[in-house]
mmCIF file with all atom_site columns, C-alpha atoms in Angstrom:
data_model
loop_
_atom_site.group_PDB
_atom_site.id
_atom_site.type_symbol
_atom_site.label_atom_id
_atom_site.label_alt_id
_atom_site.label_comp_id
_atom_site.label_asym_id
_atom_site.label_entity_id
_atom_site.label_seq_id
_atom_site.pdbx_PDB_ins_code
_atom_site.Cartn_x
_atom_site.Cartn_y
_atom_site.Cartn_z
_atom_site.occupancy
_atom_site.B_iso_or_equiv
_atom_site.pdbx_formal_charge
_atom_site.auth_seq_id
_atom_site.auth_comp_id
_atom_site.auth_asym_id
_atom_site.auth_atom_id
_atom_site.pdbx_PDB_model_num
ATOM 1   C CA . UNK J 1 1   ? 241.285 -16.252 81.200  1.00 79.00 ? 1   UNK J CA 1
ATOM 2   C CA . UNK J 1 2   ? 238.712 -13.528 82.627  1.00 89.00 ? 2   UNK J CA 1
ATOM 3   C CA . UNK J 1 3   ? 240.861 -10.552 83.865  1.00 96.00 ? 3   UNK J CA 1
ATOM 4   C CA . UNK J 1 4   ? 239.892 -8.639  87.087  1.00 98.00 ? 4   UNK J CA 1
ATOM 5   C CA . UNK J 1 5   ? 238.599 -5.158  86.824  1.00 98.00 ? 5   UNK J CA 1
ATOM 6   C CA . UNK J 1 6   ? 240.314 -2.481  88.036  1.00 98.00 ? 6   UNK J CA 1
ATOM 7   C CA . UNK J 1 7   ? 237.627 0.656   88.295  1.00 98.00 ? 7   UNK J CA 1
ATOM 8   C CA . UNK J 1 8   ? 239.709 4.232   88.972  1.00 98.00 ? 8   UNK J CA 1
ATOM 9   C CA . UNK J 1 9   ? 237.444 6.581   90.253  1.00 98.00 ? 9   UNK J CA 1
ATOM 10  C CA . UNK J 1 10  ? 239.527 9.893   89.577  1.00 98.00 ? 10  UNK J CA 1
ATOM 11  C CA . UNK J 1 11  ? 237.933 13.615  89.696  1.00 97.00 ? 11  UNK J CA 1
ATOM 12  C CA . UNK J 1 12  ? 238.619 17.537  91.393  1.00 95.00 ? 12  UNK J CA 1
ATOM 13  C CA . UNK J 1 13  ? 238.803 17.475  94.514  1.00 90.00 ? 13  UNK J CA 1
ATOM 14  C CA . UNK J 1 14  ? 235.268 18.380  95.975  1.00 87.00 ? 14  UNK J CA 1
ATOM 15  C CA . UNK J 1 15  ? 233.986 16.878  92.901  1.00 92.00 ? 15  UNK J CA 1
ATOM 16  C CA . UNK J 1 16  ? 232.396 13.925  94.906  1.00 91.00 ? 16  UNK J CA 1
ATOM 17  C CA . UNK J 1 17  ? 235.047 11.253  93.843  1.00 94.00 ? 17  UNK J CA 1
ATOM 18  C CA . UNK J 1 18  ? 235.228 9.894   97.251  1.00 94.00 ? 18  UNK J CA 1
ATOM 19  C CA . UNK J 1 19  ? 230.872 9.077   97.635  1.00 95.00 ? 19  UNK J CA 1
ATOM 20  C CA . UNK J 1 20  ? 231.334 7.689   94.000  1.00 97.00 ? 20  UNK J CA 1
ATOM 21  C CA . UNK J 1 21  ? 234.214 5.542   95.107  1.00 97.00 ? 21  UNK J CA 1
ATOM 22  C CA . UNK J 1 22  ? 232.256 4.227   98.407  1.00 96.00 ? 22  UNK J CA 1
ATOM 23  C CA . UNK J 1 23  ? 229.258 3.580   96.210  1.00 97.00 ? 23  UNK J CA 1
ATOM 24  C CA . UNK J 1 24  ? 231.431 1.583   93.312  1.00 97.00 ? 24  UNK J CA 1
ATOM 25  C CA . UNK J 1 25  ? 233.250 -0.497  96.274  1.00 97.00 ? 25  UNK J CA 1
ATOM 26  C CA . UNK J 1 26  ? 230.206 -1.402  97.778  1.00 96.00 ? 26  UNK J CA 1
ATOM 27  C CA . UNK J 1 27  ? 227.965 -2.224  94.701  1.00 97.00 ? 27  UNK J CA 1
ATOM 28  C CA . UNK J 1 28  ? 231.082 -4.003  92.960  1.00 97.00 ? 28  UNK J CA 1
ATOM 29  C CA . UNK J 1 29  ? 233.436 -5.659  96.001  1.00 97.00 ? 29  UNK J CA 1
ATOM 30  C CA . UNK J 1 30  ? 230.751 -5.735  98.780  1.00 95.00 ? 30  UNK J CA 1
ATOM 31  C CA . UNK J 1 31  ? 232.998 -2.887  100.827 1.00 94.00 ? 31  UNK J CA 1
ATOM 32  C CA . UNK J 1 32  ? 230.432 -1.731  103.498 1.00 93.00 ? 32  UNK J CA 1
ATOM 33  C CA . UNK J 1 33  ? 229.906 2.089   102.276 1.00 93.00 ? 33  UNK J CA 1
ATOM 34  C CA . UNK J 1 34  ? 230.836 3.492   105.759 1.00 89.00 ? 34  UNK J CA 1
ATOM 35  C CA . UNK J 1 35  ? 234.440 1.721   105.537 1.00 82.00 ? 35  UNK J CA 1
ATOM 36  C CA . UNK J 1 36  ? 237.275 3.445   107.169 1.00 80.00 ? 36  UNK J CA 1
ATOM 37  C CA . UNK J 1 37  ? 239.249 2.887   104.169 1.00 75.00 ? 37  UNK J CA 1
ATOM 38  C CA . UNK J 1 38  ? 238.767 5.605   101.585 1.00 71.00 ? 38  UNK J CA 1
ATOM 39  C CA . UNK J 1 39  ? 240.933 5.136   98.560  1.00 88.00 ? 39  UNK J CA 1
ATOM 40  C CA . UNK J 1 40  ? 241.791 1.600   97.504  1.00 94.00 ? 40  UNK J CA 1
ATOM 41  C CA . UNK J 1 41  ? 239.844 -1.638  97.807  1.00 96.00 ? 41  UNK J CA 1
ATOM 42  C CA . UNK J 1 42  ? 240.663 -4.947  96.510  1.00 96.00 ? 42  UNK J CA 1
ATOM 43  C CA . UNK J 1 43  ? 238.378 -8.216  96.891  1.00 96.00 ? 43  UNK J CA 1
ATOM 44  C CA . UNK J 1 44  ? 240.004 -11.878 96.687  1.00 95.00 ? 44  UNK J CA 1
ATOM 45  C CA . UNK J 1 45  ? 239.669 -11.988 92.879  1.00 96.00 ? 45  UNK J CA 1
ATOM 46  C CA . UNK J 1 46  ? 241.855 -8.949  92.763  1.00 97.00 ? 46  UNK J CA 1
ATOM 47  C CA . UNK J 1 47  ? 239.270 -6.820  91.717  1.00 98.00 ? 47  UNK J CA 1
ATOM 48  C CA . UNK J 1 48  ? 239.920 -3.079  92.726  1.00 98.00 ? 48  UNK J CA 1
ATOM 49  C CA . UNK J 1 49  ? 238.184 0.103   92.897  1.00 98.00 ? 49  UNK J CA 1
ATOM 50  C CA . UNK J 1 50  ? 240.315 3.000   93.884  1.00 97.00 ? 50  UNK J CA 1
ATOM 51  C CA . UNK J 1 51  ? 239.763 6.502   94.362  1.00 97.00 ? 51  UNK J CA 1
ATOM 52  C CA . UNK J 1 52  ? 241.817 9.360   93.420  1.00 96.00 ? 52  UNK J CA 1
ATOM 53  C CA . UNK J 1 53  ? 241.446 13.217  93.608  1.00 95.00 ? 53  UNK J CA 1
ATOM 54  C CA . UNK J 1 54  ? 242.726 15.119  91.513  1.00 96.00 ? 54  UNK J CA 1
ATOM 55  C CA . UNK J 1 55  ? 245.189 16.722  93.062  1.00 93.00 ? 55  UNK J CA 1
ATOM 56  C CA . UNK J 1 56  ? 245.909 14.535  96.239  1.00 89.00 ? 56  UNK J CA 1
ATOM 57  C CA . UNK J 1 57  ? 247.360 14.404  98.844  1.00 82.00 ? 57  UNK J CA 1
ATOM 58  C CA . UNK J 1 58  ? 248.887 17.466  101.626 1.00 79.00 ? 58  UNK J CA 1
ATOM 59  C CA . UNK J 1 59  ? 251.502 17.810  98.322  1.00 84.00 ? 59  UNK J CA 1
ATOM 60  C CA . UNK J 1 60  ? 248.959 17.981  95.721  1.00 88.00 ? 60  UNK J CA 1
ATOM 61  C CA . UNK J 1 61  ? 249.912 15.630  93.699  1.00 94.00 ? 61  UNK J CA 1
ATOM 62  C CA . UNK J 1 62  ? 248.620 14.454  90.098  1.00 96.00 ? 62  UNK J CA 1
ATOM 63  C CA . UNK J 1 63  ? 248.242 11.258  89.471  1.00 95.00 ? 63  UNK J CA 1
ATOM 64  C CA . UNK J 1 64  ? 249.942 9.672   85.900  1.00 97.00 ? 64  UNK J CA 1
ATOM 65  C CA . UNK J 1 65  ? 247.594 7.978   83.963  1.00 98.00 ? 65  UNK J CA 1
ATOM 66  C CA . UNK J 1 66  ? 249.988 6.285   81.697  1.00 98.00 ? 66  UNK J CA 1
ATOM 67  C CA . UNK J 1 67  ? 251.817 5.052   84.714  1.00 98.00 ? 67  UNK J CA 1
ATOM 68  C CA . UNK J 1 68  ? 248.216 3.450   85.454  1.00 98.00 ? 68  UNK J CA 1
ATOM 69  C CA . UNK J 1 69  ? 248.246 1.438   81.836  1.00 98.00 ? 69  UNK J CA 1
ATOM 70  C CA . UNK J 1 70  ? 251.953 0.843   82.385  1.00 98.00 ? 70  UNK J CA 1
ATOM 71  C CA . UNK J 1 71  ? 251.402 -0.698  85.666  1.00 98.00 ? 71  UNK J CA 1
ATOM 72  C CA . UNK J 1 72  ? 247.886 -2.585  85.544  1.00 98.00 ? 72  UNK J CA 1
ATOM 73  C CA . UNK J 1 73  ? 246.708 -3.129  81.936  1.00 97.00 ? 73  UNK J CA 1
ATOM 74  C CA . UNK J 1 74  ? 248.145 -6.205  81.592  1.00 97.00 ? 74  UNK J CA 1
ATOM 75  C CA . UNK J 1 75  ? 247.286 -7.816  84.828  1.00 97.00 ? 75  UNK J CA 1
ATOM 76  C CA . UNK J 1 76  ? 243.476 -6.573  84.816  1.00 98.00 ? 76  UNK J CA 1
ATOM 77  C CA . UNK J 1 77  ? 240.466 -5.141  82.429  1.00 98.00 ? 77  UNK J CA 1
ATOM 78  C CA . UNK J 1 78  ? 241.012 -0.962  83.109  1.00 98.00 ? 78  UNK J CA 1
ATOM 79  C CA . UNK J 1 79  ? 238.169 1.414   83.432  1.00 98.00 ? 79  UNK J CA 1
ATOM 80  C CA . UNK J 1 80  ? 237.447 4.567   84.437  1.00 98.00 ? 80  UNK J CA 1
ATOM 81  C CA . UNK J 1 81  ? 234.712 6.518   86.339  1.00 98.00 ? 81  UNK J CA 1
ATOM 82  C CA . UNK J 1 82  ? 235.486 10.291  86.273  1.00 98.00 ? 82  UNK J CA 1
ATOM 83  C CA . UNK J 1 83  ? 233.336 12.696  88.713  1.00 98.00 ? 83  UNK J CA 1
ATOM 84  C CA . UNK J 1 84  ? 232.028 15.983  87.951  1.00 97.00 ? 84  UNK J CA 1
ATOM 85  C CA . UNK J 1 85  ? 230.194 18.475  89.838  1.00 95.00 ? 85  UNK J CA 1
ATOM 86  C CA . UNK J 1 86  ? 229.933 22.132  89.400  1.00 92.00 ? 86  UNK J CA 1
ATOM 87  C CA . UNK J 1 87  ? 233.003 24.021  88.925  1.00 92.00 ? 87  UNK J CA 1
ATOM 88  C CA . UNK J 1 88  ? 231.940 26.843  90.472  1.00 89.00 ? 88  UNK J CA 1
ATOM 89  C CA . UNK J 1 89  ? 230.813 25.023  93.431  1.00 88.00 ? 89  UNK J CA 1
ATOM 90  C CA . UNK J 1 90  ? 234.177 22.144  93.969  1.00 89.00 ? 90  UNK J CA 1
ATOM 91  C CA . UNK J 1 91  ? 236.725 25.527  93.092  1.00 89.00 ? 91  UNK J CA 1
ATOM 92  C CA . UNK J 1 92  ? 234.344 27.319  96.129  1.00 85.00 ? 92  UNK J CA 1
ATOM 93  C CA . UNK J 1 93  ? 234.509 24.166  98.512  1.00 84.00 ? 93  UNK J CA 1
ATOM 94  C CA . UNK J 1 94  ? 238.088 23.237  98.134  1.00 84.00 ? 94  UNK J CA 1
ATOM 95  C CA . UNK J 1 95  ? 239.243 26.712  98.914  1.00 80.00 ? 95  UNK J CA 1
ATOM 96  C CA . UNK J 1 96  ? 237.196 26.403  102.392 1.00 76.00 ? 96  UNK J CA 1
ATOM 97  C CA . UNK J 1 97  ? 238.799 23.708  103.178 1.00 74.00 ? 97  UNK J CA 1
ATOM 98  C CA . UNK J 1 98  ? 242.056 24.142  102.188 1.00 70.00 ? 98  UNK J CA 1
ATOM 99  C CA . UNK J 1 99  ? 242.713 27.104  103.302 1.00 65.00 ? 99  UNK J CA 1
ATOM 100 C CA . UNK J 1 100 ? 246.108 27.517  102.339 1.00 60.00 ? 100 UNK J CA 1
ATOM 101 C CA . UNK J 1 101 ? 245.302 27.456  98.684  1.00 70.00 ? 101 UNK J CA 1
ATOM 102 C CA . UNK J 1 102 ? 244.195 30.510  97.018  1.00 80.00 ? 102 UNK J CA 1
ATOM 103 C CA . UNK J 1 103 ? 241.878 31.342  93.735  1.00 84.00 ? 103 UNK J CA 1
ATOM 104 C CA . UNK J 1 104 ? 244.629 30.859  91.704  1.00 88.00 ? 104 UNK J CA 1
ATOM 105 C CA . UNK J 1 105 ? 245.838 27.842  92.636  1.00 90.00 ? 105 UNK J CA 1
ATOM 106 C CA . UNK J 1 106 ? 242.398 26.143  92.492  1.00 90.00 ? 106 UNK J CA 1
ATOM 107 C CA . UNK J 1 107 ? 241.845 26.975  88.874  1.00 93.00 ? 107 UNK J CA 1
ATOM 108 C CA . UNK J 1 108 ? 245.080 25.925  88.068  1.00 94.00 ? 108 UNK J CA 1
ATOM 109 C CA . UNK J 1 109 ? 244.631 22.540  89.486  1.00 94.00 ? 109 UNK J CA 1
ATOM 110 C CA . UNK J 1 110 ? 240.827 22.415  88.055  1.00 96.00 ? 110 UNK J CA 1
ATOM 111 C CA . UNK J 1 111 ? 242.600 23.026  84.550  1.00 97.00 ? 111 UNK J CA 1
ATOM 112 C CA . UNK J 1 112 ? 245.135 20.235  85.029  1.00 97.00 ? 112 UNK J CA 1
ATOM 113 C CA . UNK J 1 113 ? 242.134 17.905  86.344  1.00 97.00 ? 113 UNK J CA 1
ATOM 114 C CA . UNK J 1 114 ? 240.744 18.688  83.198  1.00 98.00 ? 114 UNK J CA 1
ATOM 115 C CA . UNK J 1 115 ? 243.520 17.851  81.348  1.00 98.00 ? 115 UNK J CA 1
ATOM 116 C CA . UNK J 1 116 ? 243.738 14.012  83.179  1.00 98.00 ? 116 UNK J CA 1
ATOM 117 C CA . UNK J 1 117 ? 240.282 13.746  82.375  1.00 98.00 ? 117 UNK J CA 1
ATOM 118 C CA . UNK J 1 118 ? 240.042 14.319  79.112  1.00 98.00 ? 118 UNK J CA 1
ATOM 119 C CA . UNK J 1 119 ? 243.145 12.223  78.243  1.00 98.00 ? 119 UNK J CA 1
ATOM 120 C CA . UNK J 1 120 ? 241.617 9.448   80.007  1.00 98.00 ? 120 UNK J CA 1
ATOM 121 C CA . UNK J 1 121 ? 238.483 10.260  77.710  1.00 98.00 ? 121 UNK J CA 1
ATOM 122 C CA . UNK J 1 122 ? 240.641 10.076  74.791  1.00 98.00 ? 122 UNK J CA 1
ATOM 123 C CA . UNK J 1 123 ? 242.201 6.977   75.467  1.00 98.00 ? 123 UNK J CA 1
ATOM 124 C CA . UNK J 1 124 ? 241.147 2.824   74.383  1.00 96.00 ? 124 UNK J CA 1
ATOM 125 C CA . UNK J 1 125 ? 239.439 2.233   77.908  1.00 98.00 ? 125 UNK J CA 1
ATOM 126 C CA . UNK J 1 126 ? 235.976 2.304   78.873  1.00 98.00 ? 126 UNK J CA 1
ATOM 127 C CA . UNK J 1 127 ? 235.145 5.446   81.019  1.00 98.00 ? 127 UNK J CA 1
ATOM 128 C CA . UNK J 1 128 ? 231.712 6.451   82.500  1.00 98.00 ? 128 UNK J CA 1
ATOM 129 C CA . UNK J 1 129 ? 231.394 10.133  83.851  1.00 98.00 ? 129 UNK J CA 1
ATOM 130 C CA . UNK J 1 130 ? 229.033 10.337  87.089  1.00 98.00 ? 130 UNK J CA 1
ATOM 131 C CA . UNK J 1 131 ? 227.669 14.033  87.869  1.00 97.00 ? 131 UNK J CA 1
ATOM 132 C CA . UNK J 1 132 ? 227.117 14.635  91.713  1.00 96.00 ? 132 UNK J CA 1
ATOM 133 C CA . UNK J 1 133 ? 224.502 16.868  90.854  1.00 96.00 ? 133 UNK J CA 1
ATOM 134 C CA . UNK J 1 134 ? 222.843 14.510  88.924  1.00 97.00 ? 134 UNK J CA 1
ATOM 135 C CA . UNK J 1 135 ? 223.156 11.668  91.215  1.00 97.00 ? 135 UNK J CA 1
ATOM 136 C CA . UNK J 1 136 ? 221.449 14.023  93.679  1.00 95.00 ? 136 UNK J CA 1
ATOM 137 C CA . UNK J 1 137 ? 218.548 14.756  91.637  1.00 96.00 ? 137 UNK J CA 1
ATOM 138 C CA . UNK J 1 138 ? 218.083 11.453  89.977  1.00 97.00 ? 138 UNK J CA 1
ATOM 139 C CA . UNK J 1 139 ? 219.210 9.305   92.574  1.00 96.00 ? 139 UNK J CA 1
ATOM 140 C CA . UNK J 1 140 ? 218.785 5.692   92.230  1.00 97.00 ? 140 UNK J CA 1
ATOM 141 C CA . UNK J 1 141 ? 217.895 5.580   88.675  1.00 97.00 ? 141 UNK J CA 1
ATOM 142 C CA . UNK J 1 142 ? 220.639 7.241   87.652  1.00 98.00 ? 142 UNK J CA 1
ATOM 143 C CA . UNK J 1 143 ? 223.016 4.993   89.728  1.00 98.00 ? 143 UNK J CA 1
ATOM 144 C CA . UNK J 1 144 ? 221.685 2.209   88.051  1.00 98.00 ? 144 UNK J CA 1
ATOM 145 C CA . UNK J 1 145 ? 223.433 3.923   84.641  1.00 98.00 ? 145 UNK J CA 1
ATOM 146 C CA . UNK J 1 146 ? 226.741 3.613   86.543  1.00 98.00 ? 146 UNK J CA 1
ATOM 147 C CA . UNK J 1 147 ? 226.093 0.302   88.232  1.00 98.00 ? 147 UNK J CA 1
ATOM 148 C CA . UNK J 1 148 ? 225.833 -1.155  84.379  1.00 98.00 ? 148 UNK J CA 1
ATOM 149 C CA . UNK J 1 149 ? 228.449 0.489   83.581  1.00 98.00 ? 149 UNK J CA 1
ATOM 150 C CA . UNK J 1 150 ? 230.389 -1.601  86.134  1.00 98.00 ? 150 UNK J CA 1
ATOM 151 C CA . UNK J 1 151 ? 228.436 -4.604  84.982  1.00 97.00 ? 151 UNK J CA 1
ATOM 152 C CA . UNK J 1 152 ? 226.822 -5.427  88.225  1.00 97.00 ? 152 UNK J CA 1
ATOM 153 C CA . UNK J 1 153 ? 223.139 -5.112  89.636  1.00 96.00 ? 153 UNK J CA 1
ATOM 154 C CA . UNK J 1 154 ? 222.575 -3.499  93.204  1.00 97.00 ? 154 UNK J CA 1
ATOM 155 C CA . UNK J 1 155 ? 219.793 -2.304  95.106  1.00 97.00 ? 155 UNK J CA 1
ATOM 156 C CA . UNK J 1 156 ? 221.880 -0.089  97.127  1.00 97.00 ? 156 UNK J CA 1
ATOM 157 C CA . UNK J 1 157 ? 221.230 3.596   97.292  1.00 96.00 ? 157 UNK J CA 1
ATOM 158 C CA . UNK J 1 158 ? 223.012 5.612   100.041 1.00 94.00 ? 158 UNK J CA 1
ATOM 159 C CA . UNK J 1 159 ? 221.838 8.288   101.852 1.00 91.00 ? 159 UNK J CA 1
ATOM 160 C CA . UNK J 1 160 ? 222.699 11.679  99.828  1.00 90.00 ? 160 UNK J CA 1
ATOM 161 C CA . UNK J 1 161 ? 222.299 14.903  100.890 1.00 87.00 ? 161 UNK J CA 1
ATOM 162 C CA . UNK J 1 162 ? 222.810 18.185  98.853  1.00 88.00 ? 162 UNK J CA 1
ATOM 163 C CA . UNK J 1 163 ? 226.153 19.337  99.409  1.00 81.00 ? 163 UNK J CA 1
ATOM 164 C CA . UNK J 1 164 ? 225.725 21.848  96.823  1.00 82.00 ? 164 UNK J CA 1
ATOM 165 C CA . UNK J 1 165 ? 223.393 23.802  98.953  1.00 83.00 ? 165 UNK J CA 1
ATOM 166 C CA . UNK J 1 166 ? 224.854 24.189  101.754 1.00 79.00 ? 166 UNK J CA 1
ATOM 167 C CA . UNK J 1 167 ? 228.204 25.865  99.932  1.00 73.00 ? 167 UNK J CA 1
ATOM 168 C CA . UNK J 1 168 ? 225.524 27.910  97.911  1.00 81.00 ? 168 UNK J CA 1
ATOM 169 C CA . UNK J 1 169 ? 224.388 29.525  101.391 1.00 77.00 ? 169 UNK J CA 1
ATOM 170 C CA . UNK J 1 170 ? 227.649 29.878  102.530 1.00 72.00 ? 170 UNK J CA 1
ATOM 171 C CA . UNK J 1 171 ? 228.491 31.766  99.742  1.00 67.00 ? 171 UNK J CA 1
ATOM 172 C CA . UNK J 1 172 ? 225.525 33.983  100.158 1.00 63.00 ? 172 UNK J CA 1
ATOM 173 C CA . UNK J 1 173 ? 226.384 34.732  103.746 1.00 58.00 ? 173 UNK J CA 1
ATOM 174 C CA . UNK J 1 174 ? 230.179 35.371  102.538 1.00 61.00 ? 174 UNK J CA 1
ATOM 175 C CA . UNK J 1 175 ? 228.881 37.971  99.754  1.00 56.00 ? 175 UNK J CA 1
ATOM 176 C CA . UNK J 1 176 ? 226.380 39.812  102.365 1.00 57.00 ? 176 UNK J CA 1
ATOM 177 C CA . UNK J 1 177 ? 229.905 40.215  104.593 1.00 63.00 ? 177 UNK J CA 1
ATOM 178 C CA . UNK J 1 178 ? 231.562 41.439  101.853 1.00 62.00 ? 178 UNK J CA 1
ATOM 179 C CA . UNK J 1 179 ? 228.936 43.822  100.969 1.00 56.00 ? 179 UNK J CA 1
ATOM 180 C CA . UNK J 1 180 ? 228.040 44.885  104.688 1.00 63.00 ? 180 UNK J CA 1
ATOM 181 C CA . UNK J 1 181 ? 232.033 45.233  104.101 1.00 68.00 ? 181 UNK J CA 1
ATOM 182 C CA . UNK J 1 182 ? 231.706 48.056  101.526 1.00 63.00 ? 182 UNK J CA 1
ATOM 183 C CA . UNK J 1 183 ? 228.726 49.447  102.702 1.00 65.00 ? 183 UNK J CA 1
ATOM 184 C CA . UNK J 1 184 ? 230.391 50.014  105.884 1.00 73.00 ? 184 UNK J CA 1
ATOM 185 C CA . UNK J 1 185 ? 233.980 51.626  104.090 1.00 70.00 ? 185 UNK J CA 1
ATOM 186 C CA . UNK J 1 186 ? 231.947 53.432  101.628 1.00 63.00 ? 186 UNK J CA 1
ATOM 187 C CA . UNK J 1 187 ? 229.666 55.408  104.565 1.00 68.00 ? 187 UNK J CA 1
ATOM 188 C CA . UNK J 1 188 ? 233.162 55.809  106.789 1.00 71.00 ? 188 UNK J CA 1
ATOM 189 C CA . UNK J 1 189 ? 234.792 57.314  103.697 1.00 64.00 ? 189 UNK J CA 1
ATOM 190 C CA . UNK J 1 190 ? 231.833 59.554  102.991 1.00 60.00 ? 190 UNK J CA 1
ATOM 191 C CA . UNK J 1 191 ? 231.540 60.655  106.502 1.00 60.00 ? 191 UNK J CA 1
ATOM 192 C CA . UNK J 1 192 ? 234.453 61.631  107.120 1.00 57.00 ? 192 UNK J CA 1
ATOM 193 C CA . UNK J 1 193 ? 235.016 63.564  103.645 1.00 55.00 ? 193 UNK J CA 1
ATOM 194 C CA . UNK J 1 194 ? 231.938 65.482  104.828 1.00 53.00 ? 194 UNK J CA 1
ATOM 195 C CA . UNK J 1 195 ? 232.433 65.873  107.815 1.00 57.00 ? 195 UNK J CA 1
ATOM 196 C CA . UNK J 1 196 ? 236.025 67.748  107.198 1.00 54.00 ? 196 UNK J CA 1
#
């Protein structure tokens, strides 16, 4: 007997996990890729694709991969899809928009992300990894590497934008505030040591 697949799509946060999961449930389980839903999915087969960020959740919380096996392996055929985009960039994007996390904190939970990831990587279970960046600048072909992956065939490309330039500017207009910033302290300081 033919299990059902189970695809986890797991990455950062701002990593572009949840556009990787809309694509997978609409290639794979015919999901519509504007679905309210935007974490689990499950067709009458009991086929699933679900999507999880790494952290989640208001708590940040990590999900346990070995609770995963424990839980689904015997019941369905496991794989992974683990999303990537630049550091840099998903570190810069999650702090705007949670603001309550700082630097620090957004490292640390890259590092543990990294950790999941790479455990997953080392484990018996097919994995794929799908780079937003290169999804972007490949588009359809390069879709088509994760829609074998899944074993299916699919015309469907979404509409993708380049969310990576948008934080890119924003960080440019951040940096000219902080220089303005110093420009600004540095002639205050110097005028009024001169002018004393």
């Amino acid at each position: 007997m033919v299990k059902p697949k189970f695809f986890f799509v797991i990455g950062p946060e701002s990593s572009g996990s949840t556009l990787t999961a809309r694509i997978c449930a609409q290639v794979f389980l015919n999901v519509p890729f504007d679905s309210e839903r935007s974490e689990e999915w499950e067709d009458d087969k009991g086929n699933r694709v679900w999507h999880v960020s790494l952290p989640s959740g208001p708590e940040a919380t990590f999900a346990d991969v070995n609770q995963w096996v424990r839980d689904y392996s015997e019941s369905h055929d496991l794989h992974f899809i683990l999303t990537t985009r630049d550091i840099t960039l998903s570190e810069y994007s999650r702090r705007g928009r949670f603001m309550r996390r700082g630097s620090y904190e957004v490292k640390r939970h890259s590092g543990r992300a990294r950790e999941i990831m790479l455990q997953v990587m080392s484990m018996e279970y097919p994995w794929y990894i799908s780079s937003y960046e290169s999804m972007i600048f490949l588009g359809k072909p390069y879709l088509d590497l994760m829609y074998s992956f899944m074993g299916v065939e699919s015309d469907f490309m979404p509409s993708l934008r380049d969310g990576n330039l948008q934080r890119i500017q924003s960080m440019g207009l951040v940096d000219n505030l902080k220089r303005t910033m110093r420009r600004t302290l540095f002639n205050v300081r110097t005028r009024d040591k001169f002018s004393t």
